PDB file of C-alpha atoms in Angstrom:
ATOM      1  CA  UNK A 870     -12.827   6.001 -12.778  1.00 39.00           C
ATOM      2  CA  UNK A 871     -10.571   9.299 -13.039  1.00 43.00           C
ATOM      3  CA  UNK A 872      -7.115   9.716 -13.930  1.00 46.00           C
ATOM      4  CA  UNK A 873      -4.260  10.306 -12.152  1.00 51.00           C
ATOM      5  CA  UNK A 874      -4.406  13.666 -13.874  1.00 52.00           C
ATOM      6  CA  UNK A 875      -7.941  14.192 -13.124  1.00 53.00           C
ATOM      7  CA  UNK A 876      -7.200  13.523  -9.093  1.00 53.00           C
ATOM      8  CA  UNK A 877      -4.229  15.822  -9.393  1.00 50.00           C
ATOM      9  CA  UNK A 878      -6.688  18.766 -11.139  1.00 50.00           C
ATOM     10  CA  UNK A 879      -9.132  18.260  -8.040  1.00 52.00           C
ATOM     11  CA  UNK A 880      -6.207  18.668  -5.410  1.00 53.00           C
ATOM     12  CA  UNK A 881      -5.591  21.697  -6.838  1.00 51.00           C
ATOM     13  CA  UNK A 882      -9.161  23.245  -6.783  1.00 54.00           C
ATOM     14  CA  UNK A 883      -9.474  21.775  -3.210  1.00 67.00           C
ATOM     15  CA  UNK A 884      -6.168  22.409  -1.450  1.00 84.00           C
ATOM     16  CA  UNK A 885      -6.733  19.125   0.269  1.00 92.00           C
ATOM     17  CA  UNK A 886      -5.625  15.691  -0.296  1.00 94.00           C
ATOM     18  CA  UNK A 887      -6.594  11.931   0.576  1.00 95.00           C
ATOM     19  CA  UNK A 888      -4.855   9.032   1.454  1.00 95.00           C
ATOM     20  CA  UNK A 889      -7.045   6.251   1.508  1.00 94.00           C
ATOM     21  CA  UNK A 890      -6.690   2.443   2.765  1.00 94.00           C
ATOM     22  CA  UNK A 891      -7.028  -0.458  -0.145  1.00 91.00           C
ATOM     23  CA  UNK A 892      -9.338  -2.307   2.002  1.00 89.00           C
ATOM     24  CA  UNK A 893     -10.590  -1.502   5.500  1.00 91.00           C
ATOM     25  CA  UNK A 894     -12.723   2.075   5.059  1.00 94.00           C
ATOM     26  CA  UNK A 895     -10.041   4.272   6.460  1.00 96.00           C
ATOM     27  CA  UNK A 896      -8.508   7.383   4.884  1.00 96.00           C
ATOM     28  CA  UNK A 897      -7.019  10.931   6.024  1.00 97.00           C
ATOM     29  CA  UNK A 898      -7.597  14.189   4.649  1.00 97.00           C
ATOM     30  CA  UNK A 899      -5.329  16.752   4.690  1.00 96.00           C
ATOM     31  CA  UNK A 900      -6.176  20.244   3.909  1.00 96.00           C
ATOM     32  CA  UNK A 901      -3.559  23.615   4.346  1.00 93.00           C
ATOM     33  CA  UNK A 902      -5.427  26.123   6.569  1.00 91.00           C
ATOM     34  CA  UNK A 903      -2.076  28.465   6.644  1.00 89.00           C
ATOM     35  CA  UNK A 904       1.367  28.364   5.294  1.00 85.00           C
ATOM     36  CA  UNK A 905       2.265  26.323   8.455  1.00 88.00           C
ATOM     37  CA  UNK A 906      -0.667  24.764   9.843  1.00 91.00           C
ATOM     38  CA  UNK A 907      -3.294  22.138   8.447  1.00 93.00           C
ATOM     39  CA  UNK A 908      -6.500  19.628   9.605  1.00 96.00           C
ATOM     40  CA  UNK A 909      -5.854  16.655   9.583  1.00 97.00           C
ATOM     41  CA  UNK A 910      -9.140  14.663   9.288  1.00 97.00           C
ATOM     42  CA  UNK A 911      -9.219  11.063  10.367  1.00 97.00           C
ATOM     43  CA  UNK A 912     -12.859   9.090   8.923  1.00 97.00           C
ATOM     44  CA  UNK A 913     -13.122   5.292   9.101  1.00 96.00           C
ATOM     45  CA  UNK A 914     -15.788   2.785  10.451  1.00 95.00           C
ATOM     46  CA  UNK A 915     -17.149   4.721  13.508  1.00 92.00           C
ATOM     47  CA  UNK A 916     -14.747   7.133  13.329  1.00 93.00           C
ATOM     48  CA  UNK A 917     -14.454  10.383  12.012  1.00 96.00           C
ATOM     49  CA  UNK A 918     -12.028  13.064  14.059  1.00 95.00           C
ATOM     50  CA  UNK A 919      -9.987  16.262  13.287  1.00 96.00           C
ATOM     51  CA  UNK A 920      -7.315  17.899  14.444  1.00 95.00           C
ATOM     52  CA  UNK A 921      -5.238  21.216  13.370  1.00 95.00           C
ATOM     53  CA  UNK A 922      -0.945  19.752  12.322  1.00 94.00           C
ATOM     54  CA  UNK A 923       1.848  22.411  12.808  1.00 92.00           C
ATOM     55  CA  UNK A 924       4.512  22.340  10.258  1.00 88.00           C
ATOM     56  CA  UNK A 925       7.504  24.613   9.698  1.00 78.00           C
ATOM     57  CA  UNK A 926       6.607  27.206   6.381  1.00 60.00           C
ATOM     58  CA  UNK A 927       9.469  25.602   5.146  1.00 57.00           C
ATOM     59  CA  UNK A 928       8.760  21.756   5.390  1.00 63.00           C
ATOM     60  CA  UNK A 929       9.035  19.669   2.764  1.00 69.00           C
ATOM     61  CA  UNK A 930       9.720  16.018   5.143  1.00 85.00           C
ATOM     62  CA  UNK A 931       5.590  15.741   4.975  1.00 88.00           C
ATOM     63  CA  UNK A 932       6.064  15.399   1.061  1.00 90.00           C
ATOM     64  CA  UNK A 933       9.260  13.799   1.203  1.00 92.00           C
ATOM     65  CA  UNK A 934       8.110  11.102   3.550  1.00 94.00           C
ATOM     66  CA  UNK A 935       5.638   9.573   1.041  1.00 94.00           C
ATOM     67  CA  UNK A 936       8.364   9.941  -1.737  1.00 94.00           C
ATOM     68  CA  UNK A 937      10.739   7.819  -0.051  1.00 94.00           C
ATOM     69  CA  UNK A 938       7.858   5.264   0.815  1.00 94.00           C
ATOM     70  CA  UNK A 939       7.759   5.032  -3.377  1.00 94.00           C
ATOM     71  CA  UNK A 940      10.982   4.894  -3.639  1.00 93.00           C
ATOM     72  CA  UNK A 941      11.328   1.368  -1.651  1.00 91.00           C
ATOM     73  CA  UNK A 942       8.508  -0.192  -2.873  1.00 87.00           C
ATOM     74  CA  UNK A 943      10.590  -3.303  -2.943  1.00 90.00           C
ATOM     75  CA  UNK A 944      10.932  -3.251   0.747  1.00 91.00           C
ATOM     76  CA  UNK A 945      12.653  -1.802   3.570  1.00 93.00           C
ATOM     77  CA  UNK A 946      13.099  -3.149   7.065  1.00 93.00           C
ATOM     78  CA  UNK A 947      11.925  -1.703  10.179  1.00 95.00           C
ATOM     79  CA  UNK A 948       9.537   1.383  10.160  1.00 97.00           C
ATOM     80  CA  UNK A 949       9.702   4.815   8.200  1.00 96.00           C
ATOM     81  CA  UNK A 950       8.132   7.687  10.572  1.00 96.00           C
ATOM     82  CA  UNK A 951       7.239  11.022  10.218  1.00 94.00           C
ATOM     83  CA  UNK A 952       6.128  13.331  12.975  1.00 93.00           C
ATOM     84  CA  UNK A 953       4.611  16.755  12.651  1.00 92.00           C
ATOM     85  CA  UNK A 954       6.227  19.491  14.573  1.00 89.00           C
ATOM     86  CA  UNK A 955       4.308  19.651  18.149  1.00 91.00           C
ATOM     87  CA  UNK A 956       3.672  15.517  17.406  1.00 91.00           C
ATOM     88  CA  UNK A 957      -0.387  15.953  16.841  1.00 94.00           C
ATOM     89  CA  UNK A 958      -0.204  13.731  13.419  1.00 96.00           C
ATOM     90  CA  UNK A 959       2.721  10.645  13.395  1.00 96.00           C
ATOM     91  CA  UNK A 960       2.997   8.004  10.652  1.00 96.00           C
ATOM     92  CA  UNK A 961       4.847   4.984  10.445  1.00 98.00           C
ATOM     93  CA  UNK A 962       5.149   3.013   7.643  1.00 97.00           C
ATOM     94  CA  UNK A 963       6.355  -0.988   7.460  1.00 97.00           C
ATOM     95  CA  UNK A 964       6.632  -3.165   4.615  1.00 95.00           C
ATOM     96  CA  UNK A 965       5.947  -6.384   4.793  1.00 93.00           C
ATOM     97  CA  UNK A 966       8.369  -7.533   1.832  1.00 89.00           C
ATOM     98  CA  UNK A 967       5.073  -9.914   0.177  1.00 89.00           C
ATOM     99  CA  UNK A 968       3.222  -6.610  -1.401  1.00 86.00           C
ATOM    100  CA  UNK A 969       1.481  -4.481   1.508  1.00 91.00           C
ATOM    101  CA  UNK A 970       2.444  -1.143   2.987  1.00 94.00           C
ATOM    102  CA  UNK A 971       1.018  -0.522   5.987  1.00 96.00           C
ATOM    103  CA  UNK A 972       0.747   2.821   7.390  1.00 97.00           C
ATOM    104  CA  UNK A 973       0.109   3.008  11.320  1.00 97.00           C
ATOM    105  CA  UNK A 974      -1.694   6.468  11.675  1.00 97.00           C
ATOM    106  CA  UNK A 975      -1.462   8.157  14.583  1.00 97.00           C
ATOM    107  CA  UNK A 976      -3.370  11.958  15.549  1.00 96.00           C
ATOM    108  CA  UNK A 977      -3.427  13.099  18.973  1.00 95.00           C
ATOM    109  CA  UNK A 978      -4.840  15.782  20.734  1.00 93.00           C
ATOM    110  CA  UNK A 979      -4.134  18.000  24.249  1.00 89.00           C
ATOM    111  CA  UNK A 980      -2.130  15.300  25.897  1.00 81.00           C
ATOM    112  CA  UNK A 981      -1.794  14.420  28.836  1.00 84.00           C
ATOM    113  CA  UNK A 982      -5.889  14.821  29.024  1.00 89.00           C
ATOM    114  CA  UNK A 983      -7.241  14.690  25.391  1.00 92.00           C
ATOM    115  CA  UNK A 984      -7.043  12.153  22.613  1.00 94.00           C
ATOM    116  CA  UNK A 985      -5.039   9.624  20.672  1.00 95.00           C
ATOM    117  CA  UNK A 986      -6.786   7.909  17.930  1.00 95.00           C
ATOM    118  CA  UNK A 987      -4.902   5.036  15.673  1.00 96.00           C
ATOM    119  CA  UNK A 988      -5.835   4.239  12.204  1.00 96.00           C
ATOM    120  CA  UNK A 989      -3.318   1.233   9.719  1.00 96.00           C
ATOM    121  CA  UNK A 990      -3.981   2.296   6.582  1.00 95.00           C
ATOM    122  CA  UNK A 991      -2.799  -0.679   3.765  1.00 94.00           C
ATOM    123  CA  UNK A 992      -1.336   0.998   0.938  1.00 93.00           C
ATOM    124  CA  UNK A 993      -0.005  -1.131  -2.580  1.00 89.00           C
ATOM    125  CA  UNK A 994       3.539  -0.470  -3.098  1.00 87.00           C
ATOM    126  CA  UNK A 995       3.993   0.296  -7.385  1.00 84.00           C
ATOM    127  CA  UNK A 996       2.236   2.474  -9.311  1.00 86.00           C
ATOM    128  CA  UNK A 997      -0.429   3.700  -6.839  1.00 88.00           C
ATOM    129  CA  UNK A 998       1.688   4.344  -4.100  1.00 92.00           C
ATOM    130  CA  UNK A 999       3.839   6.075  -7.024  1.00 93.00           C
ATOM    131  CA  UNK A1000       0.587   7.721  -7.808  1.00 93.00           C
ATOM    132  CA  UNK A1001      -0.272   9.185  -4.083  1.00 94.00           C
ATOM    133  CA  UNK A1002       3.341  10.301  -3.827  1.00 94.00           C
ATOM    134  CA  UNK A1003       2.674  12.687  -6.734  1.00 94.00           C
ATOM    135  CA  UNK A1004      -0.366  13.920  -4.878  1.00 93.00           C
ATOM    136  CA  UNK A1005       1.657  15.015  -1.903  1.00 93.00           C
ATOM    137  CA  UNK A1006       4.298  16.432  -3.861  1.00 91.00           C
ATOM    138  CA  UNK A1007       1.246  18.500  -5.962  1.00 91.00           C
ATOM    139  CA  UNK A1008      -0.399  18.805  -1.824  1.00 91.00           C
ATOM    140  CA  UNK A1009       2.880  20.249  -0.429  1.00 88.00           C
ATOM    141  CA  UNK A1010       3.442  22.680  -3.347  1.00 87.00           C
ATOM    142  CA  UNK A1011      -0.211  24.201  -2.816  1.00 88.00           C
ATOM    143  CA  UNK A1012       1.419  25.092   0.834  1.00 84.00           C
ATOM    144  CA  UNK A1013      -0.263  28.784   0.840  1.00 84.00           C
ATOM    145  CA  UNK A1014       3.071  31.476   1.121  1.00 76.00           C
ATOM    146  CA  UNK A1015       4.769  29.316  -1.081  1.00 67.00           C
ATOM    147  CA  UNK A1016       7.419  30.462  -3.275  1.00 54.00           C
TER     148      UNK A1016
END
């Protein structure tokens, strides 16, 4: 089993990170192709699709977003949502106050004719959603262009 230390030392070789479910077989990959644009890759049971997510060179709400999901890991009502800039990656987040986060994943592609694929991935709240908010923070500062 690796450290959080080792994970972190891969993201930076790789320029990619992964959030994955505790327990049904889903994750996404994200991985910077420009200083405003990554793929967003989602794989699961039967599932595996990809899709290129526009962000402002400046964005840091991507980041941010998981942060404040650590922050509350005591709970929070309602959802916490994050949209990329043209809307082809969403996630909302609930908590459901006894332990689980659950992430609603959403990627879509050339609407009104394309896709829209779903994924919930079930995230601990603690230390290893501490742990992946770190990651993004390390993921958002390996943003090619930035200063």
């Amino acid at each position: 089993m690796s450290s959080n230390n080792e994970d972190i030392d891969d993201l930076n070789l790789s320029r990619e990170v992964e959030i994955k479910s505790n327990n049904n077989g889903y994750k996404l990959v994200l991985k910077w192709l420009s200083s405003e644009q990554l793929v967003a890759t989602l794989i699961g049971p039967g599932i595996k699709l990809s899709n290129s997510v526009w962000l402002l060179a400046c964005d840091d709400y991507l980041a941010d977003y998981w942060l404040e999901l650590a922050a509350a890991w005591d709970g929070w009502s309602g959802d916490k949502v994050w949209t990329s800039l043209e809307g082809e990656l969403n996630f909302s987040g609930s908590h459901d106050g006894k332990g689980t986060v659950t992430v609603r994943i959403q990627m879509q592609y050339g609407l009104p004719k394309g896709w829209v694929a779903t994924a919930f991935l079930e995230l601990d709240p603690g230390s290893s959603l501490d742990a992946l908010a770190e990651k993004m923070k390390v993921f958002r500062d390996m943003q090619p262009g930035k200063r």
